[in-house]
C-alpha positions as a Python dict, from the first residue, in 0.01 Angstrom:
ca = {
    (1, 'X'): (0, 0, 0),
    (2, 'X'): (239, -28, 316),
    (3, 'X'): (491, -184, 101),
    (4, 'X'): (477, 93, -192),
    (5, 'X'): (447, 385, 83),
    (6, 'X'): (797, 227, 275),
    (7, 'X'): (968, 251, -89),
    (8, 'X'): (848, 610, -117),
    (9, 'X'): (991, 655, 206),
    (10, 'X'): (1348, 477, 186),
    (11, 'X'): (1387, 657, -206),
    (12, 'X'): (1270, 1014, -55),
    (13, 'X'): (1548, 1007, 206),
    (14, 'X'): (1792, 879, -27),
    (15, 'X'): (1668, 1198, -254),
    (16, 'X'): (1647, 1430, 81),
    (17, 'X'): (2025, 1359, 94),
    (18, 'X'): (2119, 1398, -251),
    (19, 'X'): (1958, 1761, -267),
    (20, 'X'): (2109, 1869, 33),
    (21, 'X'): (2496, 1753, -4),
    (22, 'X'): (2535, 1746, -323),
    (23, 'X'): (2292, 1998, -513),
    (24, 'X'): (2338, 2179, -214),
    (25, 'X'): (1995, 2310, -231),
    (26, 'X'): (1937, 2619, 76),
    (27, 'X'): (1717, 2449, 399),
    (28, 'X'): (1397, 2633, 271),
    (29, 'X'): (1450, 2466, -98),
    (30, 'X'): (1503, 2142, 60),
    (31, 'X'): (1189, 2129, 293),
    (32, 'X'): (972, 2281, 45),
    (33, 'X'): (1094, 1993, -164),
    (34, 'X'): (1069, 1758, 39),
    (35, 'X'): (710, 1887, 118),
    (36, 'X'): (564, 1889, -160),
    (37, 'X'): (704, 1531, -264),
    (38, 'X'): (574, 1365, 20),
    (39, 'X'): (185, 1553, -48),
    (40, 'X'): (252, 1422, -424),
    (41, 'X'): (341, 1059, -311),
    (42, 'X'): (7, 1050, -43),
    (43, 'X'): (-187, 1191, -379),
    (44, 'X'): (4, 906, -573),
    (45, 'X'): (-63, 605, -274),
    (46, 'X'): (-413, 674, -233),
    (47, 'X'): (-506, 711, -588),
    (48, 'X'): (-270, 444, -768),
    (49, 'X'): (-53, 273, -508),
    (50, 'X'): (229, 239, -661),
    (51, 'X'): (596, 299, -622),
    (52, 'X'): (835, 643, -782),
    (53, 'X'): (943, 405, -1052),
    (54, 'X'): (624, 334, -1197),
    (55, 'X'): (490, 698, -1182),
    (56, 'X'): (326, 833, -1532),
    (57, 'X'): (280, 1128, -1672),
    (58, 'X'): (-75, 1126, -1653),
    (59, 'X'): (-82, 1091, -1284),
    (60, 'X'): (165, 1377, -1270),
    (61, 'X'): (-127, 1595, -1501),
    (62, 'X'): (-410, 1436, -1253),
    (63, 'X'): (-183, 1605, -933),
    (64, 'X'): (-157, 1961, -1108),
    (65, 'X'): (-485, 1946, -1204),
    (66, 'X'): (-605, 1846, -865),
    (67, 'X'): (-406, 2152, -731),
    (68, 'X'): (-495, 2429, -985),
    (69, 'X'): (-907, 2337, -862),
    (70, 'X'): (-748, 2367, -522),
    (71, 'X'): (-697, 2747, -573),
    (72, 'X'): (-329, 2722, -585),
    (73, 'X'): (-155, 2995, -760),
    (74, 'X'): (12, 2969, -1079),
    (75, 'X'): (352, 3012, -905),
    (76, 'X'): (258, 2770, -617),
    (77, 'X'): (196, 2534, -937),
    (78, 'X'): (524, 2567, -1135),
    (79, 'X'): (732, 2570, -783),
    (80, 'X'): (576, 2171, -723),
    (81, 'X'): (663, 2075, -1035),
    (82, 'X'): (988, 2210, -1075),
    (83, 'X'): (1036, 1980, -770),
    (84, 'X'): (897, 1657, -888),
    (85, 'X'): (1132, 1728, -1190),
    (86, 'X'): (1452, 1760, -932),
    (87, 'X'): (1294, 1449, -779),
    (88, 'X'): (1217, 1217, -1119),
    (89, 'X'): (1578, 1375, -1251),
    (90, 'X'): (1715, 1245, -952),
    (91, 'X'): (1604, 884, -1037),
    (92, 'X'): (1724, 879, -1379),
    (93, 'X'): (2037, 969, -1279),
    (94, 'X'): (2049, 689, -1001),
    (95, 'X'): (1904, 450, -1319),
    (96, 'X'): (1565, 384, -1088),
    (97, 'X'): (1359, 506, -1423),
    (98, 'X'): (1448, 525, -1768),
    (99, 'X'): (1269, 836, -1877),
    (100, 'X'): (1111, 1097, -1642),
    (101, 'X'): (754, 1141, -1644),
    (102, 'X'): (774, 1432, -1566),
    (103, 'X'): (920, 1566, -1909),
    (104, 'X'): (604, 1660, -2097),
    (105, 'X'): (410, 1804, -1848),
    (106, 'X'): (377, 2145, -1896),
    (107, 'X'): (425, 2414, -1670),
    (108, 'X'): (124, 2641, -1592),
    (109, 'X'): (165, 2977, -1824),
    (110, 'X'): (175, 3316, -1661),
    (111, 'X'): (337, 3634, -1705),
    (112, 'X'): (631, 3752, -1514),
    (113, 'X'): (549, 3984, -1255),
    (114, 'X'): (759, 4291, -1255),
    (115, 'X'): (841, 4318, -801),
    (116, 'X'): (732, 4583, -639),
    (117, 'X'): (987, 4885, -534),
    (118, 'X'): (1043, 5171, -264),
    (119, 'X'): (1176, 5488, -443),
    (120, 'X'): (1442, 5667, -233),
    (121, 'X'): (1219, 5874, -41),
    (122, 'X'): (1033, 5560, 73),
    (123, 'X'): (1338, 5427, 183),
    (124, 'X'): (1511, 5710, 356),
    (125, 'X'): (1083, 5731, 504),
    (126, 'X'): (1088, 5395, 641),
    (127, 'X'): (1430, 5413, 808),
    (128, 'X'): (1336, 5759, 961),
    (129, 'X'): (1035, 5597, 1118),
    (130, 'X'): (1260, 5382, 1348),
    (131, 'X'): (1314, 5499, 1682),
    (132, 'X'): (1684, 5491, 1749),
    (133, 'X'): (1694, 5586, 2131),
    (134, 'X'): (1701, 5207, 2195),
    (135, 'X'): (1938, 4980, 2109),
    (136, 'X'): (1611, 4744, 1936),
    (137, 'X'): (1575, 5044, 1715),
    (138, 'X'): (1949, 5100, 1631),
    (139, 'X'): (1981, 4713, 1564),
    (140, 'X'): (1664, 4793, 1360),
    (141, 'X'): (1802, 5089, 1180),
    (142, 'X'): (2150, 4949, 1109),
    (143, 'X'): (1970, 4613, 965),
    (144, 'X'): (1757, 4763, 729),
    (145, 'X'): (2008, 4965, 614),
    (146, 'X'): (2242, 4647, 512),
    (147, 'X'): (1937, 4494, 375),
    (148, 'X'): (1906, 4777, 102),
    (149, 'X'): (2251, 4913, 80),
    (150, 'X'): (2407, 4540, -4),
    (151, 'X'): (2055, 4369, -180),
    (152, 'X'): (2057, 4108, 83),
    (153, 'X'): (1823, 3802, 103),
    (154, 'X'): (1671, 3803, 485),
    (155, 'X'): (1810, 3456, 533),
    (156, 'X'): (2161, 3632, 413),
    (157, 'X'): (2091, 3873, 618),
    (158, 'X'): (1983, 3689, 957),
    (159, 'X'): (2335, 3472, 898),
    (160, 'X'): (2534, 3733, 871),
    (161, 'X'): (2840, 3715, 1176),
    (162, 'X'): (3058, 3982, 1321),
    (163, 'X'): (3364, 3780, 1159),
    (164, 'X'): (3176, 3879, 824),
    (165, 'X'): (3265, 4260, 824),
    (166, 'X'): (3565, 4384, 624),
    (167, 'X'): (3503, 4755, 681),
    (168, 'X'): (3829, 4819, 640),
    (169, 'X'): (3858, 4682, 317),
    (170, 'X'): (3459, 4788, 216),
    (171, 'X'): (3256, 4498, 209),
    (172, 'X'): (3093, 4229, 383),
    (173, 'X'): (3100, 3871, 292),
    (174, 'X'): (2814, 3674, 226),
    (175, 'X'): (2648, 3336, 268),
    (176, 'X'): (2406, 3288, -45),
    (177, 'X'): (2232, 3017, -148),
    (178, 'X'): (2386, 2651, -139),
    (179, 'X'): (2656, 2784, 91),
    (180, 'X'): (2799, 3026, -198),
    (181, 'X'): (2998, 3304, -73),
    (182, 'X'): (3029, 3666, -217),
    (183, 'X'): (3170, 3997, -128),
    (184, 'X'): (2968, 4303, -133),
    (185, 'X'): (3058, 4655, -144),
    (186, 'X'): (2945, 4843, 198),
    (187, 'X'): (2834, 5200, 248),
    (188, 'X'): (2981, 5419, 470),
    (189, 'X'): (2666, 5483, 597),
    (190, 'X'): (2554, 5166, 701),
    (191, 'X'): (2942, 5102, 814),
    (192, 'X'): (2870, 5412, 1056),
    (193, 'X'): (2544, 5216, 1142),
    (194, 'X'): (2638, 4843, 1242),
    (195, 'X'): (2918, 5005, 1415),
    (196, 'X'): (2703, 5204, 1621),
    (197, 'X'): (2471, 4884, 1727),
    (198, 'X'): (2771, 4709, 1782),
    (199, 'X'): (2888, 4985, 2037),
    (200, 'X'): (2563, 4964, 2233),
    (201, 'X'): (2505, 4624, 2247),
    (202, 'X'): (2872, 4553, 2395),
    (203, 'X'): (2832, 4365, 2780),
    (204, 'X'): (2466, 4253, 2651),
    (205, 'X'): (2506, 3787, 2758),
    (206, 'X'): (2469, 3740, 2356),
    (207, 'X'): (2607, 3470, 2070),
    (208, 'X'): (2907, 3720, 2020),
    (209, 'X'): (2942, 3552, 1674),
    (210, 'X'): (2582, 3646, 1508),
    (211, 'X'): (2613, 4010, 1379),
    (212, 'X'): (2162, 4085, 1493),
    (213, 'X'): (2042, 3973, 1787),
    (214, 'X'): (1717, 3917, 1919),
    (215, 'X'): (1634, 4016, 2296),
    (216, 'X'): (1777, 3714, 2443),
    (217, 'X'): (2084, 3766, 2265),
    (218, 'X'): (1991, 3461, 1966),
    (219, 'X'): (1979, 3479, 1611),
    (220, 'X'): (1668, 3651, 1476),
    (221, 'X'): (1412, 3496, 1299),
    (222, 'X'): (1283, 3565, 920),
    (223, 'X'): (938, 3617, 1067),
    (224, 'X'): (1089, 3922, 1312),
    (225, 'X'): (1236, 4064, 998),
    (226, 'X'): (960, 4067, 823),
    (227, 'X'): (716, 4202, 1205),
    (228, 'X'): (1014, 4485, 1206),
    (229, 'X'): (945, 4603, 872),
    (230, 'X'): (563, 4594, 911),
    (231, 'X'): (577, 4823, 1181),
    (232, 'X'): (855, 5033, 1005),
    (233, 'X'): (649, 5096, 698),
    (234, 'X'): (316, 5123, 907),
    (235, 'X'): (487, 5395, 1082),
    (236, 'X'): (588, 5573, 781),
    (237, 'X'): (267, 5623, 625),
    (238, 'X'): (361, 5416, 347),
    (239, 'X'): (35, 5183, 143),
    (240, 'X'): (269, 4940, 18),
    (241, 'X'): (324, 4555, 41),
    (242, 'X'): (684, 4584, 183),
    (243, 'X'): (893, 4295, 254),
    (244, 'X'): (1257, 4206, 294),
    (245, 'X'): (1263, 4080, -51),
    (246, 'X'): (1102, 4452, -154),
    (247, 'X'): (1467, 4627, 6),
    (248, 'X'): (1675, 4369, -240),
    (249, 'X'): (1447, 4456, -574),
    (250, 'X'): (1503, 4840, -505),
    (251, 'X'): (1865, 4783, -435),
    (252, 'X'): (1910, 4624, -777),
    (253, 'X'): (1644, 4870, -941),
    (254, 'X'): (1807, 5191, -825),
    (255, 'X'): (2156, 5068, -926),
    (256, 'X'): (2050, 5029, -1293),
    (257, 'X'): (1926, 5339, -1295),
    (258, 'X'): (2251, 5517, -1152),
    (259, 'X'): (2419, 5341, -1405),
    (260, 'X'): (2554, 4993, -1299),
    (261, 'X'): (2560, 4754, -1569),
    (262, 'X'): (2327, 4439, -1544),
    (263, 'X'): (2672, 4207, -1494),
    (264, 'X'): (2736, 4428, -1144),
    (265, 'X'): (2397, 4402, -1042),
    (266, 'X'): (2424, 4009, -1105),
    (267, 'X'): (2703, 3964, -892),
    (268, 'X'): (2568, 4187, -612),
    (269, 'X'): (2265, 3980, -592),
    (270, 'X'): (2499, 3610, -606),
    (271, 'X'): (2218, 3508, -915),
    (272, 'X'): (2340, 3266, -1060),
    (273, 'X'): (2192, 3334, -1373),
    (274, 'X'): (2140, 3650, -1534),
    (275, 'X'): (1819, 3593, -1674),
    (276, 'X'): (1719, 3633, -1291),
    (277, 'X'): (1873, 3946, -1292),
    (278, 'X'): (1730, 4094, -1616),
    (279, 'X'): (1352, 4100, -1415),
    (280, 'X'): (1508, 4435, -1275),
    (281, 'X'): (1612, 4634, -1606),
    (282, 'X'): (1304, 4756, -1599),
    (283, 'X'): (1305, 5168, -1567),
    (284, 'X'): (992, 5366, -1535),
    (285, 'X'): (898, 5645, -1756),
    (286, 'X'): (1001, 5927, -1562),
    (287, 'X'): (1344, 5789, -1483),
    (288, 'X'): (1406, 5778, -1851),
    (289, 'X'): (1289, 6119, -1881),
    (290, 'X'): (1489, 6293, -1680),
    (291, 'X'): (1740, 6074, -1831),
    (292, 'X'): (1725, 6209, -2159),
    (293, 'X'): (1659, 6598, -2082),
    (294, 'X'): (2011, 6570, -1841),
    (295, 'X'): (2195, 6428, -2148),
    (296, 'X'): (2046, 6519, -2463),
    (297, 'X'): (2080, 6916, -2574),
    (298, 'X'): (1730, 7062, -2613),
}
């Protein structure tokens, strides 16, 4: 077993490596990788003992199994073996396998879950709920407001730098995923915002380069983002499930429905593909109402 769990081992670092330079794979991606590969090869050791290149598709089947009686969820499911397909692809192409195992396993089936999203009011609710006589609560206010007026991600957002503001030319320029860079449009009013927190926080010992700032002056952390927006939505009397991720799919909800064609909204968000981006052409009912009584003679 020690000699089969030291090739897991060399091969996983190799792969570690490969998905970080050259797929260039986001840190999050690459740990959860990297996590659930190693819980798959322990599953694989104690079961089989034997090494990535003689892997079959059966024990793949026994490992999804073993984690649907777990209680994992469907998504939890497809995510671990979407990465033991980066991870068997990754072998092919390095010639350590001549067919992946992993090829005719099939994914677990489940719907596509439409995200949840803040109308207008809600937003404009949980931003009024800040208290902006401190300079926690402007940082607070003026964050939030980038993180729904531009559709950031929160680790977009937590990355963002001072040197990242073009207000003079409108936009901000972004750091997606895999180190891809976009521009994106800025409001005036979150402009007015950021320049505001920047005012108060001037003389403050800080990392002058990160745009928010904890109270030590360091980068913020995707758990305060997500503690900041608890308390912002608690405060605003609003019985939702609200996260970061809830500003970006109202962003890219509310400018379909003023209009802005699915290709705009794609490059806004920096998907890649726009089958990601077609999850938000959803409309609701009354949206389409009003829609058609504004436009269509009666």
């Amino acid at each position: 077993m020690a000699e089969n769990s030291k090739r897991w081992g060399e091969i996983a670092r190799r792969y570690r490596t490969y998905i970080k330079l050259e797929k260039r794979l986001s840190a999050n991606t690459v740990e959860s990788y990297m996590r659930d590969l190693e819980q798959f090869a322990h599953f694989v050791l104690r079961m089989w003992d034997v090494p990535p290149r003689k892997v079959e598709s059966q024990m793949i089947e026994r490992y999804m199994a073993r984690l649907y009686d777990r209680g994992f969820e469907k998504s939890s499911q497809a995510r671990v073996l979407s990465g033991l397909k980066s991870f068997f692809n990754y072998l092919l192409l390095t010639d350590a396998i001549e067919a992946s195992p992993v090829e005719f396993v099939e994914a677990p089936k489940f719907g596509r879950r439409l995200p949840d999203v803040l109308s207008t009011d809600e937003i404009d609710r949980i931003l009024a709920a800040i208290d902006r006589t401190t300079l926690k609560g402007v940082r607070d206010d003026a964050m939030l407001e980038l993180l729904y007026s531009c559709g950031l991600r929160v680790s977009e957002l937590i990355s963002l730098r001072v040197c990242d503001l073009f207000f003079g030319e409108g936009y901000i320029r972004v750091i997606g995923k895999g180190d891809k860079q976009r521009l994106v449009p800025v409001s005036d009013t979150a402009r007015e915002k950021v320049y505001a927190y920047l005012d108060r926080r001037k003389g403050k010992r800080s990392n002058e380069e990160t745009l928010f700032l904890n109270n030590r002056g360091g980068r913020l952390s995707r758990v305060m983002i997500f503690t900041i927006i608890r308390q912002a939505v608690l405060r605003a009397g609003i019985d939702k499930q609200v996260s970061p991720h809830t500003f970006r799919h109202s962003f890219a909800t509310h400018l379909l429905e003023g209009g802005a064609s699915i290709r705009q909204v794609q490059e806004m968000l920096g998907h890649e593909n726009i089958a990601t981006t077609e999850i938000y052409t959803h409309l609701d009912a009354a949206h389409l109402r009003e829609t058609v009584e504004r436009h269509l003679p009666i």
